[in-house]
């Protein structure tokens, strides 16, 4: 029996590594969704699988891959958790997807967060990381203030209606 079977997956799914990101990291399976690829990339950072990080980049973006920088970041960080904030498309039947996440890690004894909204695309049945922007996805509509009328049309102030949650 190998230790990989009882090791919790670094992506914090609650599953053992071999039942979660392990098969993707070792090349015996491909991530079925954009979120699964994002989680496996986090696990690759946590386990120092730099080749996997490069292989899961969209091929035409790999020229920007700075292996030494990525190796240093992965090696000098203690990866402490992953929050998936939102996903848009990126399912088994989709060709593109977006995942917003926060990766938690400690570097030089200080807790850090990497908040990113990433784009993924599927080619020939395989998901790839395209690019990402730091922070949350830009708002698609106008900002609604607490004292503005609620956009749902109730006639109430936003803070007393949909903004109360």
Tab-separated table of N, CA and C in Angstrom:
chain	number	residue	atom	x	y	z
A	1	UNK	N	0.840	-1.187	0.000
A	1	UNK	CA	0.000	0.000	0.000
A	1	UNK	C	0.878	1.241	0.000
A	2	UNK	N	0.533	2.196	-0.823
A	2	UNK	CA	1.314	3.426	-0.887
A	2	UNK	C	0.693	4.469	0.040
A	3	UNK	N	1.505	5.460	0.433
A	3	UNK	CA	1.014	6.520	1.311
A	3	UNK	C	0.085	7.471	0.570
A	4	UNK	N	0.147	7.482	-0.743
A	4	UNK	CA	-0.701	8.391	-1.515
A	4	UNK	C	-2.183	8.086	-1.300
A	5	UNK	N	-2.534	6.832	-1.023
A	5	UNK	CA	-3.938	6.438	-0.865
A	5	UNK	C	-4.573	7.055	0.378
A	6	UNK	N	-3.790	7.312	1.418
A	6	UNK	CA	-4.351	7.847	2.646
A	6	UNK	C	-4.072	9.331	2.830
A	7	UNK	N	-3.359	9.930	1.932
A	7	UNK	CA	-3.040	11.341	2.014
A	7	UNK	C	-4.219	12.166	1.525
A	8	UNK	N	-4.635	13.148	2.339
A	8	UNK	CA	-5.722	14.031	1.907
A	8	UNK	C	-5.240	14.892	0.746
A	9	UNK	N	-6.108	15.117	-0.211
A	9	UNK	CA	-5.755	15.924	-1.372
A	9	UNK	C	-5.474	17.359	-0.927
A	10	UNK	N	-4.392	17.953	-1.425
A	10	UNK	CA	-4.068	19.333	-1.062
A	10	UNK	C	-5.158	20.340	-1.432
A	11	UNK	N	-6.020	20.015	-2.394
A	11	UNK	CA	-7.060	20.963	-2.813
A	11	UNK	C	-8.161	21.103	-1.777
A	12	UNK	N	-8.088	20.326	-0.720
A	12	UNK	CA	-9.023	20.388	0.399
A	12	UNK	C	-10.448	19.985	0.020
A	13	UNK	N	-10.546	19.049	-0.903
A	13	UNK	CA	-11.855	18.525	-1.290
A	13	UNK	C	-12.420	17.610	-0.221
A	14	UNK	N	-11.541	17.143	0.687
A	14	UNK	CA	-11.945	16.173	1.697
A	14	UNK	C	-11.738	14.743	1.236
A	15	UNK	N	-11.326	14.572	-0.016
A	15	UNK	CA	-11.092	13.238	-0.567
A	15	UNK	C	-9.609	12.896	-0.466
A	16	UNK	N	-9.292	11.599	-0.483
A	16	UNK	CA	-7.880	11.209	-0.564
A	16	UNK	C	-7.297	11.664	-1.910
A	17	UNK	N	-6.006	11.924	-1.918
A	17	UNK	CA	-5.331	12.384	-3.125
A	17	UNK	C	-5.575	11.446	-4.301
A	18	UNK	N	-5.538	10.125	-4.056
A	18	UNK	CA	-5.697	9.180	-5.165
A	18	UNK	C	-7.121	9.137	-5.712
A	19	UNK	N	-8.097	9.691	-4.989
A	19	UNK	CA	-9.487	9.731	-5.456
A	19	UNK	C	-9.879	11.143	-5.893
A	20	UNK	N	-8.889	12.029	-5.966
A	20	UNK	CA	-9.176	13.420	-6.327
A	20	UNK	C	-8.173	13.870	-7.395
A	21	UNK	N	-7.194	14.644	-7.030
A	21	UNK	CA	-6.247	15.211	-8.001
A	21	UNK	C	-5.100	14.283	-8.385
A	22	UNK	N	-4.841	13.250	-7.590
A	22	UNK	CA	-3.713	12.352	-7.846
A	22	UNK	C	-3.651	11.783	-9.247
A	23	UNK	N	-4.752	11.216	-9.775
A	23	UNK	CA	-4.696	10.665	-11.133
A	23	UNK	C	-4.380	11.708	-12.210
A	24	UNK	N	-4.775	12.955	-11.990
A	24	UNK	CA	-4.459	14.014	-12.952
A	24	UNK	C	-2.978	14.360	-12.867
A	25	UNK	N	-2.467	14.451	-11.626
A	25	UNK	CA	-1.059	14.798	-11.434
A	25	UNK	C	-0.122	13.734	-11.966
A	26	UNK	N	-0.536	12.455	-11.856
A	26	UNK	CA	0.363	11.400	-12.332
A	26	UNK	C	0.109	11.017	-13.795
A	27	UNK	N	-0.835	11.687	-14.443
A	27	UNK	CA	-1.058	11.483	-15.876
A	27	UNK	C	-1.930	10.290	-16.237
A	28	UNK	N	-2.564	9.647	-15.255
A	28	UNK	CA	-3.407	8.497	-15.582
A	28	UNK	C	-4.837	8.894	-15.932
A	29	UNK	N	-5.178	10.172	-15.719
A	29	UNK	CA	-6.505	10.685	-16.086
A	29	UNK	C	-6.378	12.166	-16.396
A	30	UNK	N	-7.370	12.689	-17.105
A	30	UNK	CA	-7.425	14.124	-17.395
A	30	UNK	C	-8.562	14.729	-16.590
A	31	UNK	N	-8.368	15.949	-16.123
A	31	UNK	CA	-9.404	16.642	-15.356
A	31	UNK	C	-10.663	16.781	-16.213
A	32	UNK	N	-11.837	16.373	-15.693
A	32	UNK	CA	-13.062	16.396	-16.488
A	32	UNK	C	-13.736	17.762	-16.582
A	33	UNK	N	-13.358	18.702	-15.677
A	33	UNK	CA	-13.974	20.022	-15.656
A	33	UNK	C	-12.907	21.081	-15.436
A	34	UNK	N	-13.283	22.324	-15.696
A	34	UNK	CA	-12.363	23.441	-15.446
A	34	UNK	C	-12.013	23.521	-13.958
A	35	UNK	N	-13.014	23.340	-13.093
A	35	UNK	CA	-12.739	23.394	-11.656
A	35	UNK	C	-11.795	22.276	-11.235
A	36	UNK	N	-11.982	21.085	-11.763
A	36	UNK	CA	-11.088	19.971	-11.431
A	36	UNK	C	-9.661	20.285	-11.865
A	37	UNK	N	-9.505	20.924	-13.024
A	37	UNK	CA	-8.161	21.298	-13.473
A	37	UNK	C	-7.578	22.361	-12.548
A	38	UNK	N	-8.382	23.354	-12.168
A	38	UNK	CA	-7.888	24.385	-11.270
A	38	UNK	C	-7.458	23.766	-9.943
A	39	UNK	N	-8.279	22.874	-9.393
A	39	UNK	CA	-7.934	22.212	-8.129
A	39	UNK	C	-6.639	21.398	-8.273
A	40	UNK	N	-6.503	20.703	-9.393
A	40	UNK	CA	-5.300	19.892	-9.591
A	40	UNK	C	-4.066	20.768	-9.769
A	41	UNK	N	-4.222	21.938	-10.341
A	41	UNK	CA	-3.089	22.860	-10.464
A	41	UNK	C	-2.664	23.374	-9.083
A	42	UNK	N	-3.644	23.657	-8.215
A	42	UNK	CA	-3.314	24.031	-6.841
A	42	UNK	C	-2.536	22.883	-6.179
A	43	UNK	N	-3.039	21.665	-6.343
A	43	UNK	CA	-2.371	20.496	-5.763
A	43	UNK	C	-0.970	20.327	-6.338
A	44	UNK	N	-0.793	20.658	-7.607
A	44	UNK	CA	0.531	20.574	-8.226
A	44	UNK	C	1.498	21.565	-7.568
A	45	UNK	N	1.032	22.771	-7.267
A	45	UNK	CA	1.885	23.716	-6.537
A	45	UNK	C	2.255	23.124	-5.183
A	46	UNK	N	1.272	22.591	-4.479
A	46	UNK	CA	1.493	22.057	-3.137
A	46	UNK	C	2.452	20.866	-3.136
A	47	UNK	N	2.455	20.096	-4.194
A	47	UNK	CA	3.292	18.892	-4.264
A	47	UNK	C	4.531	19.076	-5.136
A	48	UNK	N	4.745	20.288	-5.646
A	48	UNK	CA	5.945	20.565	-6.446
A	48	UNK	C	5.947	19.905	-7.810
A	49	UNK	N	4.783	19.692	-8.401
A	49	UNK	CA	4.666	19.043	-9.713
A	49	UNK	C	4.711	20.121	-10.813
A	50	UNK	N	5.879	20.657	-11.043
A	50	UNK	CA	6.052	21.785	-11.961
A	50	UNK	C	5.781	21.380	-13.408
A	51	UNK	N	6.161	20.170	-13.791
A	51	UNK	CA	5.876	19.708	-15.156
A	51	UNK	C	4.374	19.730	-15.434
A	52	UNK	N	3.572	19.320	-14.453
A	52	UNK	CA	2.119	19.314	-14.620
A	52	UNK	C	1.600	20.738	-14.836
A	53	UNK	N	2.134	21.680	-14.082
A	53	UNK	CA	1.715	23.070	-14.254
A	53	UNK	C	1.987	23.551	-15.674
A	54	UNK	N	3.143	23.192	-16.208
A	54	UNK	CA	3.480	23.596	-17.572
A	54	UNK	C	2.614	22.861	-18.602
A	55	UNK	N	2.421	21.569	-18.422
A	55	UNK	CA	1.643	20.769	-19.375
A	55	UNK	C	0.173	21.180	-19.441
A	56	UNK	N	-0.360	21.736	-18.354
A	56	UNK	CA	-1.777	22.109	-18.340
A	56	UNK	C	-2.006	23.559	-18.762
A	57	UNK	N	-0.950	24.246	-19.174
A	57	UNK	CA	-1.101	25.567	-19.781
A	57	UNK	C	-1.509	25.397	-21.234
A	58	UNK	N	-2.359	26.290	-21.724
A	58	UNK	CA	-2.697	26.289	-23.135
A	58	UNK	C	-1.388	26.357	-23.927
A	59	UNK	N	-1.153	25.457	-24.887
A	59	UNK	CA	0.151	25.393	-25.549
A	59	UNK	C	0.698	26.732	-26.052
A	60	UNK	N	-0.143	27.583	-26.618
A	60	UNK	CA	0.383	28.845	-27.147
A	60	UNK	C	0.730	29.874	-26.063
A	61	UNK	N	0.482	29.557	-24.801
A	61	UNK	CA	0.855	30.481	-23.724
A	61	UNK	C	2.076	30.003	-22.948
A	62	UNK	N	2.619	28.880	-23.298
A	62	UNK	CA	3.713	28.294	-22.522
A	62	UNK	C	5.029	29.058	-22.618
A	63	UNK	N	5.186	29.911	-23.629
A	63	UNK	CA	6.448	30.650	-23.752
A	63	UNK	C	6.652	31.612	-22.581
A	64	UNK	N	5.574	31.984	-21.894
A	64	UNK	CA	5.675	32.877	-20.742
A	64	UNK	C	5.929	32.131	-19.431
A	65	UNK	N	5.979	30.813	-19.478
A	65	UNK	CA	6.150	30.002	-18.266
A	65	UNK	C	7.576	30.164	-17.743
A	66	UNK	N	7.715	30.709	-16.548
A	66	UNK	CA	9.019	30.910	-15.910
A	66	UNK	C	9.224	29.797	-14.885
A	67	UNK	N	9.829	28.722	-15.339
A	67	UNK	CA	9.979	27.528	-14.508
A	67	UNK	C	10.683	27.817	-13.186
A	68	UNK	N	11.767	28.558	-13.218
A	68	UNK	CA	12.517	28.827	-11.986
A	68	UNK	C	11.673	29.615	-10.984
A	69	UNK	N	10.915	30.569	-11.474
A	69	UNK	CA	10.052	31.360	-10.587
A	69	UNK	C	8.962	30.489	-9.967
A	70	UNK	N	8.347	29.645	-10.787
A	70	UNK	CA	7.283	28.765	-10.297
A	70	UNK	C	7.848	27.743	-9.312
A	71	UNK	N	9.012	27.178	-9.617
A	71	UNK	CA	9.643	26.230	-8.696
A	71	UNK	C	9.919	26.886	-7.348
A	72	UNK	N	10.429	28.120	-7.375
A	72	UNK	CA	10.740	28.823	-6.130
A	72	UNK	C	9.471	29.105	-5.331
A	73	UNK	N	8.416	29.568	-6.020
A	73	UNK	CA	7.164	29.867	-5.327
A	73	UNK	C	6.598	28.598	-4.683
A	74	UNK	N	6.582	27.510	-5.441
A	74	UNK	CA	6.045	26.249	-4.924
A	74	UNK	C	6.875	25.729	-3.752
A	75	UNK	N	8.183	25.766	-3.886
A	75	UNK	CA	9.064	25.205	-2.864
A	75	UNK	C	9.118	26.047	-1.594
A	76	UNK	N	8.991	27.358	-1.725
A	76	UNK	CA	9.125	28.243	-0.575
A	76	UNK	C	7.788	28.591	0.080
A	77	UNK	N	6.752	27.893	-0.303
A	77	UNK	CA	5.428	28.154	0.248
A	77	UNK	C	4.874	26.901	0.903
A	78	UNK	N	4.138	27.118	1.968
A	78	UNK	CA	3.371	26.035	2.584
A	78	UNK	C	1.932	26.287	2.162
A	79	UNK	N	1.375	25.388	1.373
A	79	UNK	CA	0.044	25.556	0.801
A	79	UNK	C	-0.979	25.101	1.825
A	80	UNK	N	-1.818	26.030	2.285
A	80	UNK	CA	-2.659	25.786	3.449
A	80	UNK	C	-4.148	25.682	3.162
A	81	UNK	N	-4.587	25.946	1.950
A	81	UNK	CA	-6.010	25.800	1.677
A	81	UNK	C	-6.427	26.421	0.369
A	82	UNK	N	-7.587	26.009	-0.076
A	82	UNK	CA	-8.134	26.493	-1.335
A	82	UNK	C	-9.618	26.748	-1.151
A	83	UNK	N	-10.059	27.909	-1.587
A	83	UNK	CA	-11.486	28.249	-1.611
A	83	UNK	C	-11.886	28.453	-3.064
A	84	UNK	N	-12.878	27.728	-3.507
A	84	UNK	CA	-13.443	27.987	-4.827
A	84	UNK	C	-14.610	28.936	-4.582
A	85	UNK	N	-14.502	30.156	-5.098
A	85	UNK	CA	-15.530	31.167	-4.865
A	85	UNK	C	-16.687	31.052	-5.846
A	86	UNK	N	-16.377	30.789	-7.119
A	86	UNK	CA	-17.447	30.660	-8.110
A	86	UNK	C	-16.914	29.960	-9.351
A	87	UNK	N	-17.831	29.361	-10.081
A	87	UNK	CA	-17.511	28.771	-11.377
A	87	UNK	C	-18.582	29.208	-12.365
A	88	UNK	N	-18.165	29.368	-13.598
A	88	UNK	CA	-19.092	29.701	-14.676
A	88	UNK	C	-18.763	28.775	-15.833
A	89	UNK	N	-19.735	27.979	-16.225
A	89	UNK	CA	-19.533	26.959	-17.259
A	89	UNK	C	-18.373	26.057	-16.819
A	90	UNK	N	-17.617	25.523	-17.769
A	90	UNK	CA	-16.481	24.671	-17.418
A	90	UNK	C	-16.844	23.251	-17.050
A	91	UNK	N	-18.079	22.846	-17.365
A	91	UNK	CA	-18.499	21.492	-17.053
A	91	UNK	C	-18.047	20.493	-18.096
A	92	UNK	N	-18.429	19.261	-17.919
A	92	UNK	CA	-18.022	18.172	-18.809
A	92	UNK	C	-18.394	18.459	-20.265
A	93	UNK	N	-19.552	19.035	-20.511
A	93	UNK	CA	-19.993	19.296	-21.875
A	93	UNK	C	-19.628	20.662	-22.420
A	94	UNK	N	-18.905	21.475	-21.643
A	94	UNK	CA	-18.540	22.831	-22.069
A	94	UNK	C	-17.183	22.851	-22.747
A	95	UNK	N	-16.931	23.933	-23.471
A	95	UNK	CA	-15.632	24.135	-24.116
A	95	UNK	C	-14.793	25.196	-23.402
A	96	UNK	N	-15.447	26.058	-22.616
A	96	UNK	CA	-14.761	27.125	-21.894
A	96	UNK	C	-15.342	27.214	-20.490
A	97	UNK	N	-14.561	27.756	-19.569
A	97	UNK	CA	-15.043	27.932	-18.211
A	97	UNK	C	-14.224	28.969	-17.474
A	98	UNK	N	-14.799	29.467	-16.391
A	98	UNK	CA	-14.155	30.458	-15.538
A	98	UNK	C	-14.290	29.982	-14.100
A	99	UNK	N	-13.203	30.068	-13.346
A	99	UNK	CA	-13.216	29.689	-11.935
A	99	UNK	C	-12.556	30.811	-11.139
A	100	UNK	N	-13.284	31.307	-10.138
A	100	UNK	CA	-12.713	32.275	-9.209
A	100	UNK	C	-12.324	31.516	-7.951
A	101	UNK	N	-11.104	31.728	-7.477
A	101	UNK	CA	-10.618	30.994	-6.310
A	101	UNK	C	-9.674	31.840	-5.483
A	102	UNK	N	-9.462	31.395	-4.263
A	102	UNK	CA	-8.454	31.984	-3.386
A	102	UNK	C	-7.570	30.843	-2.899
A	103	UNK	N	-6.289	30.924	-3.226
A	103	UNK	CA	-5.304	29.950	-2.757
A	103	UNK	C	-4.615	30.543	-1.531
A	104	UNK	N	-4.609	29.791	-0.445
A	104	UNK	CA	-3.987	30.235	0.801
A	104	UNK	C	-2.644	29.533	0.947
A	105	UNK	N	-1.652	30.290	1.350
A	105	UNK	CA	-0.326	29.719	1.575
A	105	UNK	C	0.427	30.593	2.568
A	106	UNK	N	1.485	30.038	3.108
A	106	UNK	CA	2.364	30.775	4.009
A	106	UNK	C	3.725	30.852	3.353
A	107	UNK	N	4.274	32.059	3.317
A	107	UNK	CA	5.605	32.267	2.738
A	107	UNK	C	6.393	33.143	3.716
A	108	UNK	N	7.592	32.709	4.034
A	108	UNK	CA	8.436	33.421	4.995
A	108	UNK	C	7.706	33.659	6.315
A	109	UNK	N	6.914	32.674	6.733
A	109	UNK	CA	6.202	32.753	7.997
A	109	UNK	C	4.970	33.645	7.994
A	110	UNK	N	4.623	34.210	6.842
A	110	UNK	CA	3.473	35.114	6.774
A	110	UNK	C	2.362	34.503	5.929
A	111	UNK	N	1.124	34.486	6.464
A	111	UNK	CA	0.006	33.984	5.666
A	111	UNK	C	-0.242	34.872	4.447
A	112	UNK	N	-0.496	34.239	3.320
A	112	UNK	CA	-0.719	34.950	2.061
A	112	UNK	C	-1.973	34.406	1.399
A	113	UNK	N	-2.527	35.209	0.481
A	113	UNK	CA	-3.660	34.780	-0.332
A	113	UNK	C	-3.378	35.150	-1.780
A	114	UNK	N	-3.724	34.235	-2.669
A	114	UNK	CA	-3.668	34.512	-4.100
A	114	UNK	C	-5.100	34.383	-4.607
A	115	UNK	N	-5.745	35.526	-4.878
A	115	UNK	CA	-7.137	35.561	-5.337
A	115	UNK	C	-7.103	35.780	-6.848
A	116	UNK	N	-7.667	34.835	-7.583
A	116	UNK	CA	-7.586	34.887	-9.048
A	116	UNK	C	-8.898	34.437	-9.664
A	117	UNK	N	-9.225	35.024	-10.788
A	117	UNK	CA	-10.307	34.553	-11.637
A	117	UNK	C	-9.638	34.031	-12.897
A	118	UNK	N	-9.749	32.724	-13.128
A	118	UNK	CA	-9.018	32.055	-14.202
A	118	UNK	C	-9.947	31.620	-15.322
A	119	UNK	N	-9.408	31.679	-16.544
A	119	UNK	CA	-10.136	31.181	-17.715
A	119	UNK	C	-9.512	29.866	-18.151
A	120	UNK	N	-10.388	28.944	-18.552
A	120	UNK	CA	-9.973	27.623	-19.003
A	120	UNK	C	-10.651	27.326	-20.332
A	121	UNK	N	-10.004	26.499	-21.138
A	121	UNK	CA	-10.616	26.057	-22.391
A	121	UNK	C	-10.307	24.581	-22.598
A	122	UNK	N	-11.184	23.922	-23.334
A	122	UNK	CA	-11.001	22.503	-23.610
A	122	UNK	C	-10.652	22.331	-25.086
A	123	UNK	N	-9.612	21.551	-25.322
A	123	UNK	CA	-9.196	21.211	-26.684
A	123	UNK	C	-8.991	19.713	-26.767
A	124	UNK	N	-9.578	19.121	-27.792
A	124	UNK	CA	-9.443	17.685	-28.007
A	124	UNK	C	-9.759	16.897	-26.731
A	125	UNK	N	-10.786	17.359	-26.003
A	125	UNK	CA	-11.232	16.667	-24.807
A	125	UNK	C	-10.430	16.922	-23.559
A	126	UNK	N	-9.449	17.824	-23.614
A	126	UNK	CA	-8.593	18.090	-22.458
A	126	UNK	C	-8.678	19.565	-22.066
A	127	UNK	N	-8.819	19.819	-20.755
A	127	UNK	CA	-8.883	21.179	-20.245
A	127	UNK	C	-7.494	21.776	-20.092
A	128	UNK	N	-7.392	23.088	-20.395
A	128	UNK	CA	-6.153	23.843	-20.232
A	128	UNK	C	-6.428	25.162	-19.526
A	129	UNK	N	-5.443	25.619	-18.756
A	129	UNK	CA	-5.479	26.947	-18.157
A	129	UNK	C	-5.100	27.944	-19.248
A	130	UNK	N	-5.917	28.987	-19.426
A	130	UNK	CA	-5.639	30.005	-20.442
A	130	UNK	C	-4.914	31.188	-19.811
A	131	UNK	N	-5.564	31.838	-18.868
A	131	UNK	CA	-4.974	32.978	-18.171
A	131	UNK	C	-5.838	33.317	-16.970
A	132	UNK	N	-5.376	34.281	-16.205
A	132	UNK	CA	-6.131	34.681	-15.031
A	132	UNK	C	-5.922	36.142	-14.724
A	133	UNK	N	-6.877	36.697	-14.004
A	133	UNK	CA	-6.750	38.067	-13.519
A	133	UNK	C	-6.815	38.015	-12.003
A	134	UNK	N	-6.027	38.856	-11.379
A	134	UNK	CA	-6.014	38.885	-9.930
A	134	UNK	C	-7.316	39.472	-9.421
A	135	UNK	N	-7.834	38.887	-8.371
A	135	UNK	CA	-9.046	39.380	-7.745
A	135	UNK	C	-10.296	38.777	-8.339
A	136	UNK	N	-11.408	39.355	-7.920
A	136	UNK	CA	-12.711	38.878	-8.354
A	136	UNK	C	-12.993	39.302	-9.781
A	137	UNK	N	-13.923	38.608	-10.369
A	137	UNK	CA	-14.356	38.925	-11.715
A	137	UNK	C	-15.007	40.307	-11.725
A	138	UNK	N	-14.724	41.109	-12.731
A	138	UNK	CA	-15.327	42.446	-12.778
A	138	UNK	C	-16.853	42.365	-12.790
A	139	UNK	N	-17.474	43.324	-12.132
A	139	UNK	CA	-18.928	43.397	-12.062
A	139	UNK	C	-19.484	43.651	-13.458
A	140	UNK	N	-20.557	42.942	-13.805
A	140	UNK	CA	-21.134	43.093	-15.141
A	140	UNK	C	-22.178	44.197	-15.197
A	141	UNK	N	-22.712	44.603	-14.069
A	141	UNK	CA	-23.722	45.659	-14.045
A	141	UNK	C	-23.271	46.802	-13.164
A	142	UNK	N	-24.095	47.841	-13.059
A	142	UNK	CA	-23.712	48.980	-12.223
A	142	UNK	C	-23.733	48.603	-10.741
A	143	UNK	N	-22.919	49.278	-9.965
A	143	UNK	CA	-22.882	49.049	-8.527
A	143	UNK	C	-24.161	49.624	-7.911
A	144	UNK	N	-24.742	48.855	-6.997
A	144	UNK	CA	-25.959	49.282	-6.320
A	144	UNK	C	-25.590	49.652	-4.895
A	145	UNK	N	-25.863	50.900	-4.504
A	145	UNK	CA	-25.584	51.362	-3.152
A	145	UNK	C	-26.649	50.869	-2.179
A	146	UNK	N	-26.310	50.863	-0.905
A	146	UNK	CA	-27.235	50.375	0.124
A	146	UNK	C	-28.559	51.134	0.121
A	147	UNK	N	-28.508	52.433	-0.135
A	147	UNK	CA	-29.717	53.257	-0.088
A	147	UNK	C	-30.380	53.439	-1.447
A	148	UNK	N	-29.833	52.805	-2.478
A	148	UNK	CA	-30.451	52.873	-3.808
A	148	UNK	C	-31.656	51.944	-3.863
A	149	UNK	N	-32.583	52.202	-4.787
A	149	UNK	CA	-33.699	51.268	-4.966
A	149	UNK	C	-33.165	49.899	-5.370
A	150	UNK	N	-33.780	48.862	-4.850
A	150	UNK	CA	-33.331	47.504	-5.154
A	150	UNK	C	-33.561	47.213	-6.640
A	151	UNK	N	-32.562	46.650	-7.325
A	151	UNK	CA	-32.707	46.365	-8.756
A	151	UNK	C	-33.731	45.271	-9.058
A	152	UNK	N	-34.231	44.576	-8.031
A	152	UNK	CA	-35.222	43.526	-8.286
A	152	UNK	C	-36.603	44.109	-8.587
A	153	UNK	N	-36.765	45.435	-8.354
A	153	UNK	CA	-38.030	46.084	-8.671
A	153	UNK	C	-39.045	46.076	-7.552
A	154	UNK	N	-38.644	45.726	-6.331
A	154	UNK	CA	-39.579	45.654	-5.211
A	154	UNK	C	-40.046	47.023	-4.732
A	155	UNK	N	-39.269	48.066	-5.043
A	155	UNK	CA	-39.575	49.397	-4.556
A	155	UNK	C	-38.923	49.696	-3.222
A	156	UNK	N	-38.305	48.695	-2.604
A	156	UNK	CA	-37.630	48.885	-1.325
A	156	UNK	C	-36.188	49.327	-1.582
A	157	UNK	N	-35.559	49.887	-0.523
A	157	UNK	CA	-34.136	50.180	-0.609
A	157	UNK	C	-33.388	48.853	-0.694
A	158	UNK	N	-32.251	48.866	-1.395
A	158	UNK	CA	-31.449	47.656	-1.567
A	158	UNK	C	-31.092	47.034	-0.220
A	159	UNK	N	-30.725	47.863	0.784
A	159	UNK	CA	-30.311	47.324	2.089
A	159	UNK	C	-31.445	46.625	2.824
A	160	UNK	N	-32.692	46.941	2.491
A	160	UNK	CA	-33.852	46.309	3.149
A	160	UNK	C	-34.431	45.172	2.320
A	161	UNK	N	-33.851	44.928	1.153
A	161	UNK	CA	-34.380	43.906	0.253
A	161	UNK	C	-33.283	42.875	-0.041
A	162	UNK	N	-32.830	42.824	-1.271
A	162	UNK	CA	-31.833	41.820	-1.684
A	162	UNK	C	-30.473	42.028	-0.999
A	163	UNK	N	-30.168	43.249	-0.598
A	163	UNK	CA	-28.904	43.531	0.065
A	163	UNK	C	-28.899	43.152	1.530
A	164	UNK	N	-30.032	42.710	2.071
A	164	UNK	CA	-30.105	42.352	3.495
A	164	UNK	C	-29.470	41.000	3.788
A	165	UNK	N	-29.291	40.181	2.792
A	165	UNK	CA	-28.784	38.817	3.002
A	165	UNK	C	-27.347	38.805	3.374
